Short mmCIF file of C-alpha atoms (C1' of nucleotides) in Angstrom, two decimals:
data_model
loop_
_atom_site.label_atom_id
_atom_site.label_comp_id
_atom_site.label_asym_id
_atom_site.label_seq_id
_atom_site.Cartn_x
_atom_site.Cartn_y
_atom_site.Cartn_z
CA MET A 193 84.33 75.64 83.07
CA VAL A 194 88.03 76.58 82.73
CA VAL A 195 89.11 77.79 86.44
CA LEU A 196 93.10 78.62 86.02
CA ALA A 197 94.13 76.65 89.06
CA ALA A 198 92.86 73.38 87.00
CA ILE A 199 95.19 73.78 84.11
CA PRO A 200 97.54 70.90 84.97
CA ASP A 201 101.63 71.24 84.78
CA ASN A 202 102.35 68.95 82.05
CA TYR A 203 99.93 70.63 79.54
CA THR A 204 100.66 70.23 75.73
CA LYS A 205 101.11 73.40 73.97
CA LYS A 206 97.89 73.04 72.02
CA SER A 207 95.74 72.40 74.84
CA THR A 208 97.48 75.30 77.08
CA MET A 209 96.71 77.95 73.87
CA ASN A 210 92.51 76.67 74.37
CA GLU A 211 92.62 77.07 77.84
CA LEU A 212 94.51 80.58 77.70
CA LYS A 213 92.21 81.53 75.31
CA GLU A 214 88.99 80.19 76.74
CA THR A 215 90.22 82.33 80.00
CA LEU A 216 90.27 85.25 77.99
CA LYS A 217 87.19 84.82 76.71
CA ILE A 218 85.45 84.24 80.06
CA HIS A 219 86.77 87.74 80.98
CA HIS A 220 85.14 89.30 77.89
CA LEU A 221 89.04 90.01 76.56
CA ARG A 222 89.97 89.60 72.99
CA SER A 223 92.62 86.76 72.62
CA THR A 224 96.17 88.25 71.64
CA THR A 225 99.61 86.69 71.59
CA CYS A 226 100.66 89.50 74.07
CA ARG A 227 97.87 88.56 76.90
CA GLU A 228 98.23 84.44 75.89
CA ASP A 229 101.89 85.23 76.52
CA VAL A 230 101.40 87.46 79.56
CA LEU A 231 98.95 84.92 81.08
CA SER A 232 101.38 81.85 80.32
CA THR A 233 103.90 83.30 81.69
CA PHE A 234 102.48 83.93 85.24
CA ILE A 235 101.05 80.12 84.73
CA LYS A 236 104.33 78.75 84.18
CA ARG A 237 106.10 81.03 86.58
CA LYS A 238 103.64 80.01 89.56
CA ILE A 239 105.11 83.13 91.44
CA ALA A 240 103.95 86.62 91.76
CA LEU A 241 105.66 88.57 88.87
CA SER A 242 106.51 92.56 89.07
CA HIS A 243 106.08 94.55 85.51
CA GLY A 244 109.91 94.26 85.29
CA ASP A 245 110.12 90.37 85.58
CA LEU A 246 107.39 90.33 82.76
CA GLU A 247 109.36 93.01 80.62
CA GLY A 248 112.38 90.89 81.00
CA ALA A 249 110.67 87.90 79.77
CA LEU A 250 108.68 89.57 77.07
CA GLY A 251 109.86 92.83 76.69
CA GLU A 252 111.80 92.13 73.20
CA GLN A 253 108.24 90.96 71.90
CA TYR A 254 106.37 93.51 73.37
CA ASP A 255 106.29 97.26 73.91
CA ARG A 256 106.43 97.96 77.70
CA VAL A 257 102.99 100.24 77.89
CA THR A 258 101.57 97.07 75.87
CA ILE A 259 102.54 95.11 79.49
CA TYR A 260 101.42 97.72 81.80
CA ARG A 261 97.84 97.95 80.05
CA THR A 262 97.70 93.92 80.40
CA LEU A 263 98.44 93.81 83.64
CA LYS A 264 95.92 96.79 84.43
CA THR A 265 93.13 94.97 82.39
CA PHE A 266 94.01 91.56 83.82
CA LEU A 267 93.72 93.23 87.35
CA GLU A 268 90.29 94.83 86.20
CA LYS A 269 89.01 91.65 85.37
CA GLY A 270 89.86 89.79 88.30
CA ILE A 271 92.47 87.30 86.49
CA ILE A 272 95.07 88.83 88.42
CA HIS A 273 95.71 90.31 92.20
CA LYS A 274 98.47 92.76 93.52
CA VAL A 275 100.80 91.66 95.92
CA LEU A 276 102.67 93.58 97.88
CA ASP A 277 106.27 93.65 99.86
CA ASP A 278 108.69 96.13 101.11
CA GLU A 279 110.25 95.94 97.60
CA GLY A 280 107.97 97.10 95.85
CA LEU A 281 104.57 96.09 93.61
CA ARG A 282 104.02 92.47 92.07
CA TYR A 283 101.20 90.76 90.75
CA ALA A 284 100.01 86.93 91.21
CA LEU A 285 96.98 85.20 89.83
CA CYS A 286 93.91 84.83 91.41
CA SER A 287 93.37 81.08 92.01
CA HIS A 288 90.07 81.44 93.13
CA ARG A 289 87.22 82.31 90.20
CA CYS A 290 87.48 86.09 90.32
CA SER A 291 85.65 88.28 88.01
CA GLU A 292 84.96 92.31 87.40
CA GLU A 293 82.39 92.14 89.81
CA GLN A 294 83.29 89.65 92.32
CA HIS A 295 86.87 88.97 93.72
CA GLN A 296 88.31 87.13 96.10
CA HIS A 297 89.69 89.48 99.20
CA ASP A 298 91.49 87.65 101.38
CA HIS A 299 95.07 86.39 100.62
CA ILE A 300 98.18 85.00 102.20
CA HIS A 301 101.53 85.65 100.83
CA PHE A 302 104.76 84.20 101.93
CA LYS A 303 107.92 86.07 100.61
CA CYS A 304 111.00 83.98 100.86
CA SER A 305 114.09 86.36 102.06
CA GLU A 306 116.74 84.16 100.68
CA CYS A 307 115.30 83.37 97.05
CA GLY A 308 113.01 86.73 97.12
CA GLN A 309 110.49 84.64 95.51
CA THR A 310 106.71 85.51 96.63
CA ASN A 311 104.15 82.87 96.67
CA CYS A 312 100.18 82.67 97.18
CA LEU A 313 99.48 80.37 99.94
CA GLU A 314 96.31 79.02 98.84
CA ASN A 315 93.49 76.84 101.12
CA LEU A 316 95.08 78.75 103.90
CA HIS A 317 92.50 81.03 105.99
CA ILE A 318 93.86 84.08 107.85
CA PRO A 319 92.42 83.53 111.43
CA ALA A 320 89.77 86.05 112.81
CA VAL A 321 91.20 89.18 114.39
CA SER A 322 88.89 90.69 117.16
CA LEU A 323 89.07 94.42 115.99
CA PRO A 324 88.63 97.79 118.41
CA VAL A 325 84.79 98.84 118.43
CA GLY A 326 84.21 100.72 115.57
CA TYR A 327 86.20 99.19 112.77
CA GLN A 328 84.34 97.17 110.05
CA PRO A 329 86.80 95.09 108.07
CA GLU A 330 86.09 94.39 104.33
CA SER A 331 89.36 92.70 103.39
CA PHE A 332 92.38 91.09 104.70
CA ASN A 333 95.89 90.60 103.38
CA LEU A 334 98.65 88.68 105.38
CA LEU A 335 101.93 88.82 104.03
CA ILE A 336 104.61 86.80 105.59
CA GLN A 337 108.44 86.86 105.28
CA GLY A 338 110.62 84.28 106.04
CA VAL A 339 112.16 80.98 104.55
CA CYS A 340 110.45 79.15 102.44
CA PRO A 341 110.64 75.27 101.69
CA LYS A 342 112.90 75.53 98.83
CA CYS A 343 115.31 77.37 100.92
CA ASN A 344 114.94 75.97 104.19
CA MET B 208 113.48 107.52 128.93
CA VAL B 209 111.20 108.95 126.19
CA VAL B 210 108.97 106.63 123.96
CA LEU B 211 106.95 107.93 121.35
CA ALA B 212 103.83 106.52 121.77
CA ALA B 213 104.02 108.39 125.31
CA ILE B 214 104.09 111.91 124.08
CA PRO B 215 100.38 113.57 125.19
CA ASP B 216 97.85 114.90 122.71
CA ASN B 217 97.94 118.29 124.46
CA TYR B 218 101.56 118.87 124.94
CA THR B 219 103.41 122.25 124.72
CA LYS B 220 105.41 123.63 121.79
CA LYS B 221 108.48 123.46 124.07
CA SER B 222 108.25 120.01 125.68
CA THR B 223 107.57 118.75 122.41
CA MET B 224 110.59 120.25 121.07
CA ASN B 225 112.48 119.05 123.73
CA GLU B 226 110.84 115.40 123.38
CA LEU B 227 111.55 115.62 119.36
CA LYS B 228 115.29 116.64 119.73
CA GLU B 229 115.50 113.55 122.42
CA THR B 230 113.95 111.17 120.08
CA LEU B 231 116.83 112.06 118.18
CA LYS B 232 119.51 111.48 120.16
CA ILE B 233 118.41 108.15 121.60
CA HIS B 234 118.65 106.96 118.26
CA HIS B 235 122.19 108.74 117.67
CA LEU B 236 120.66 111.48 115.00
CA ARG B 237 122.04 115.19 115.12
CA SER B 238 118.92 117.54 115.54
CA THR B 239 117.99 119.49 112.51
CA THR B 240 114.88 121.42 111.93
CA CYS B 241 114.02 118.65 108.98
CA ARG B 242 114.17 115.88 111.34
CA GLU B 243 112.26 117.54 113.88
CA ASP B 244 109.51 118.93 111.40
CA VAL B 245 109.05 115.14 109.75
CA LEU B 246 108.91 113.85 113.22
CA SER B 247 106.34 116.01 114.54
CA THR B 248 104.50 115.83 111.49
CA PHE B 249 104.28 111.79 112.11
CA ILE B 250 103.32 112.43 115.85
CA LYS B 251 100.89 115.03 115.00
CA ARG B 252 98.89 113.60 111.97
CA LYS B 253 99.09 109.80 114.05
CA ILE B 254 98.42 108.44 110.75
CA ALA B 255 101.03 106.49 108.29
CA LEU B 256 101.85 109.14 105.77
CA SER B 257 103.66 108.79 102.26
CA HIS B 258 106.38 110.74 100.98
CA GLY B 259 103.98 112.84 99.05
CA ASP B 260 102.12 113.83 102.13
CA LEU B 261 105.37 115.10 103.93
CA GLU B 262 106.42 117.09 100.73
CA GLY B 263 103.01 118.66 100.90
CA ALA B 264 103.43 119.45 104.51
CA LEU B 265 107.35 120.50 104.59
CA GLY B 266 108.15 120.99 100.69
CA GLU B 267 108.52 124.29 100.97
CA GLN B 268 110.81 124.15 103.69
CA TYR B 269 113.04 121.36 102.87
CA ASP B 270 114.58 119.90 99.64
CA ARG B 271 112.62 116.46 98.29
CA VAL B 272 116.10 114.72 98.44
CA THR B 273 116.13 115.79 102.19
CA ILE B 274 113.04 114.38 102.75
CA TYR B 275 113.33 110.99 101.21
CA ARG B 276 117.11 111.11 103.18
CA THR B 277 115.17 111.87 106.57
CA LEU B 278 113.00 108.77 106.03
CA LYS B 279 115.41 106.53 105.08
CA THR B 280 117.42 107.48 108.26
CA PHE B 281 114.23 107.19 109.95
CA LEU B 282 113.61 103.46 108.84
CA GLU B 283 117.40 102.43 109.42
CA LYS B 284 116.73 103.70 113.20
CA GLY B 285 113.93 102.26 113.61
CA ILE B 286 111.96 105.12 114.38
CA ILE B 287 109.50 104.68 111.35
CA HIS B 288 108.33 101.52 109.44
CA LYS B 289 106.89 100.99 106.39
CA VAL B 290 103.26 100.55 105.39
CA LEU B 291 102.35 98.90 102.15
CA ASP B 292 98.90 99.08 100.46
CA ASP B 293 97.34 98.66 97.20
CA GLU B 294 97.62 102.09 96.73
CA GLY B 295 101.57 102.30 97.34
CA LEU B 296 104.02 103.07 100.33
CA ARG B 297 103.70 104.94 103.32
CA TYR B 298 105.68 105.06 106.66
CA ALA B 299 104.29 105.13 110.24
CA LEU B 300 105.97 105.66 113.40
CA CYS B 301 106.97 102.65 115.72
CA SER B 302 105.16 102.72 118.37
CA HIS B 303 106.93 100.14 120.52
CA ARG B 304 110.56 100.75 121.41
CA CYS B 305 112.31 100.42 118.08
CA SER B 306 116.24 100.29 117.57
CA GLU B 307 118.51 99.66 114.70
CA GLU B 308 119.55 96.37 116.39
CA GLN B 309 115.99 95.17 117.41
CA HIS B 310 113.04 95.91 115.19
CA GLN B 311 109.54 95.02 116.25
CA HIS B 312 108.34 93.38 112.95
CA ASP B 313 104.66 92.10 113.34
CA HIS B 314 102.09 95.21 112.25
CA ILE B 315 98.56 95.05 111.63
CA HIS B 316 97.69 98.23 109.65
CA PHE B 317 93.62 99.26 109.24
CA LYS B 318 93.04 101.14 105.43
CA CYS B 319 90.18 102.82 105.14
CA SER B 320 88.21 102.60 102.44
CA GLU B 321 86.12 105.85 102.80
CA CYS B 322 88.80 108.46 104.06
CA GLY B 323 91.67 106.67 102.59
CA GLN B 324 93.89 107.00 105.84
CA THR B 325 95.80 104.33 107.13
CA ASN B 326 96.40 103.64 110.98
CA CYS B 327 98.74 100.78 113.06
CA LEU B 328 96.38 99.12 115.48
CA GLU B 329 98.63 98.53 118.38
CA ASN B 330 98.16 96.06 121.15
CA LEU B 331 96.26 93.52 118.71
CA HIS B 332 98.39 90.50 118.21
CA ILE B 333 98.14 88.55 114.63
CA PRO B 334 96.65 85.20 115.77
CA ALA B 335 99.17 82.18 114.53
CA VAL B 336 98.37 81.13 110.95
CA SER B 337 99.25 77.38 110.67
CA LEU B 338 101.67 77.21 107.64
CA PRO B 339 102.43 74.08 105.31
CA VAL B 340 105.68 72.18 106.51
CA GLY B 341 108.49 73.94 105.40
CA TYR B 342 107.94 77.62 105.86
CA GLN B 343 109.35 79.37 108.32
CA PRO B 344 108.26 82.51 109.25
CA GLU B 345 110.05 85.26 110.52
CA SER B 346 107.66 88.28 110.40
CA PHE B 347 103.83 89.21 109.75
CA ASN B 348 102.26 92.16 108.11
CA LEU B 349 98.67 92.24 108.20
CA LEU B 350 96.76 95.03 106.00
CA ILE B 351 92.90 95.11 106.87
CA GLN B 352 90.81 97.07 104.24
CA GLY B 353 87.41 98.30 105.37
CA VAL B 354 85.55 101.54 107.30
CA CYS B 355 87.24 103.17 110.10
CA PRO B 356 85.21 104.30 113.37
CA LYS B 357 85.42 108.22 112.03
CA CYS B 358 83.86 106.77 108.59
CA ASN B 359 81.44 104.44 110.00
"C1'" DT C 233 133.18 130.73 122.80
"C1'" DC C 234 135.51 128.94 119.85
"C1'" DA C 235 137.78 125.34 116.43
"C1'" DT C 236 137.43 121.07 113.95
"C1'" DA C 237 135.79 116.90 112.64
"C1'" DT C 238 131.48 114.65 111.39
"C1'" DT C 239 127.16 114.77 109.39
"C1'" DC C 240 123.31 116.71 106.81
"C1'" DT C 241 121.45 119.43 103.46
"C1'" DG C 242 120.35 121.73 98.76
"C1'" DC C 243 121.14 121.22 93.56
"C1'" DA C 244 121.54 118.95 89.68
"C1'" DA C 245 121.44 115.15 87.05
"C1'" DC C 246 119.60 110.29 86.93
"C1'" DA C 247 116.93 105.97 86.67
"C1'" DG C 248 113.01 103.43 87.12
"C1'" DA C 249 107.95 102.98 87.62
"C1'" DG C 250 103.81 104.01 85.60
"C1'" DT C 251 100.37 107.04 82.69
"C1'" DT C 252 98.18 109.39 78.49
"C1'" DG C 253 96.91 110.38 73.64
"C1'" DC C 254 96.89 109.17 69.30
"C1'" DA C 255 97.42 106.81 64.66
"C1'" DG C 256 97.60 102.09 62.68
"C1'" DA C 257 97.05 97.04 63.25
"C1'" DA C 258 94.74 93.55 65.14
"C1'" DT C 259 90.42 91.03 66.36
"C1'" DA C 260 85.41 89.44 66.70
"C1'" DA C 261 80.95 89.47 64.54
"C1'" DA C 262 77.89 89.77 61.05
"C1'" DT D 264 85.11 90.11 53.61
"C1'" DT D 265 83.42 93.97 55.68
"C1'" DT D 266 83.19 96.89 59.85
"C1'" DA D 267 82.89 98.30 64.55
"C1'" DT D 268 85.64 97.65 68.31
"C1'" DT D 269 89.42 97.00 70.83
"C1'" DC D 270 94.56 96.56 70.88
"C1'" DT D 271 99.40 97.70 70.61
"C1'" DG D 272 103.26 100.68 69.48
"C1'" DC D 273 105.25 105.28 69.81
"C1'" DA D 274 106.51 109.61 71.63
"C1'" DA D 275 106.22 112.29 75.48
"C1'" DC D 276 105.05 113.13 79.74
"C1'" DT D 277 104.34 112.29 85.57
"C1'" DC D 278 105.89 110.68 89.51
"C1'" DT D 279 108.65 108.58 93.23
"C1'" DG D 280 113.17 107.34 94.36
"C1'" DT D 281 118.09 107.25 94.02
"C1'" DT D 282 123.28 109.28 93.96
"C1'" DG D 283 127.53 112.65 93.64
"C1'" DC D 284 128.94 116.80 95.49
"C1'" DA D 285 129.91 121.05 97.62
"C1'" DG D 286 128.97 123.89 101.02
"C1'" DA D 287 125.97 124.63 105.30
"C1'" DA D 288 124.92 123.25 109.94
"C1'" DT D 289 125.91 120.23 114.25
"C1'" DA D 290 128.28 118.24 118.40
"C1'" DT D 291 132.38 117.70 120.53
"C1'" DG D 292 136.66 118.89 123.29
"C1'" DA D 293 139.47 122.58 124.36
#
DNA sequence: TCATATTCTGCAACAGAGTTGCAGAATAAA
DNA sequence: TTTATTCTGCAACTCTGTTGCAGAATATGA
């Protein structure tokens, strides 16, 4: 079955189209050009995107509201997740297989203070934190700010 | 010298007033009733507050804009810091001695999914994360979501 | 205590982010 | 191809946050 992270970099347009449709289908969403374009923008750019970024990329083709609703739907279905830094809210693809029911909750994000881009650091674990008595943790979100390899 | 975290719970109104004025003075800010009230709200509530929270508490006494500007000033002076979760932006007192020049950048925040309150967990360290080659970290921000001792 | 330079506040007006209702358009499934 | 369901665009709105400016309040030195 299709997992987003498995989509190769050098995909052909046709196979991508099928992958996109497939991904939407898995999450019980209708295939529409807007959803395919939003999804494909996330896949191509590989970084966390704000609503503004998407509006910049697709704003002439789709209404602001539609993009908002697409993001909201993708969030609910577990296709993307929120990424927060001190500049505001962005979204990034869920690399692990998430769904409406089950969502991978631990994330490490790295925000570069030079280029401003935010990436998910996959395959990294957040080390255990020993919390004071009484605190029952459910999810962890680590935001690291610094300089990324490209800008280093 | 006065450190905010050192202000006792059972302070008298008068001594608090002096503490507040003192704190503002340390950071080279004029004492105004708005600033004192905002500061004292943070001290009393002990949790991270949004602009909306403060407007709810002080909105009849002060203009929206003034509260925004007070928060901005406090941020710049290192009196408070930003706290982000998936619901948005809040602010919390800096417990360590921060200033305009030097700011303690590593924070652990705990957000309770029951009562919705967010606390800073002082005295806790974020464990070392081994980043991929090329990433140069500068600051760490860990948001833990779960159930707090009060709601447990 | 008073005068003055500096800083703060409130108001008005604005920009941007995000939401809602509704009618018409597009999709999936029979 | 038909039909039920879902999606989209439009209009209008709320909420958050910002800016400019004039008048008010504060700190400082005399």
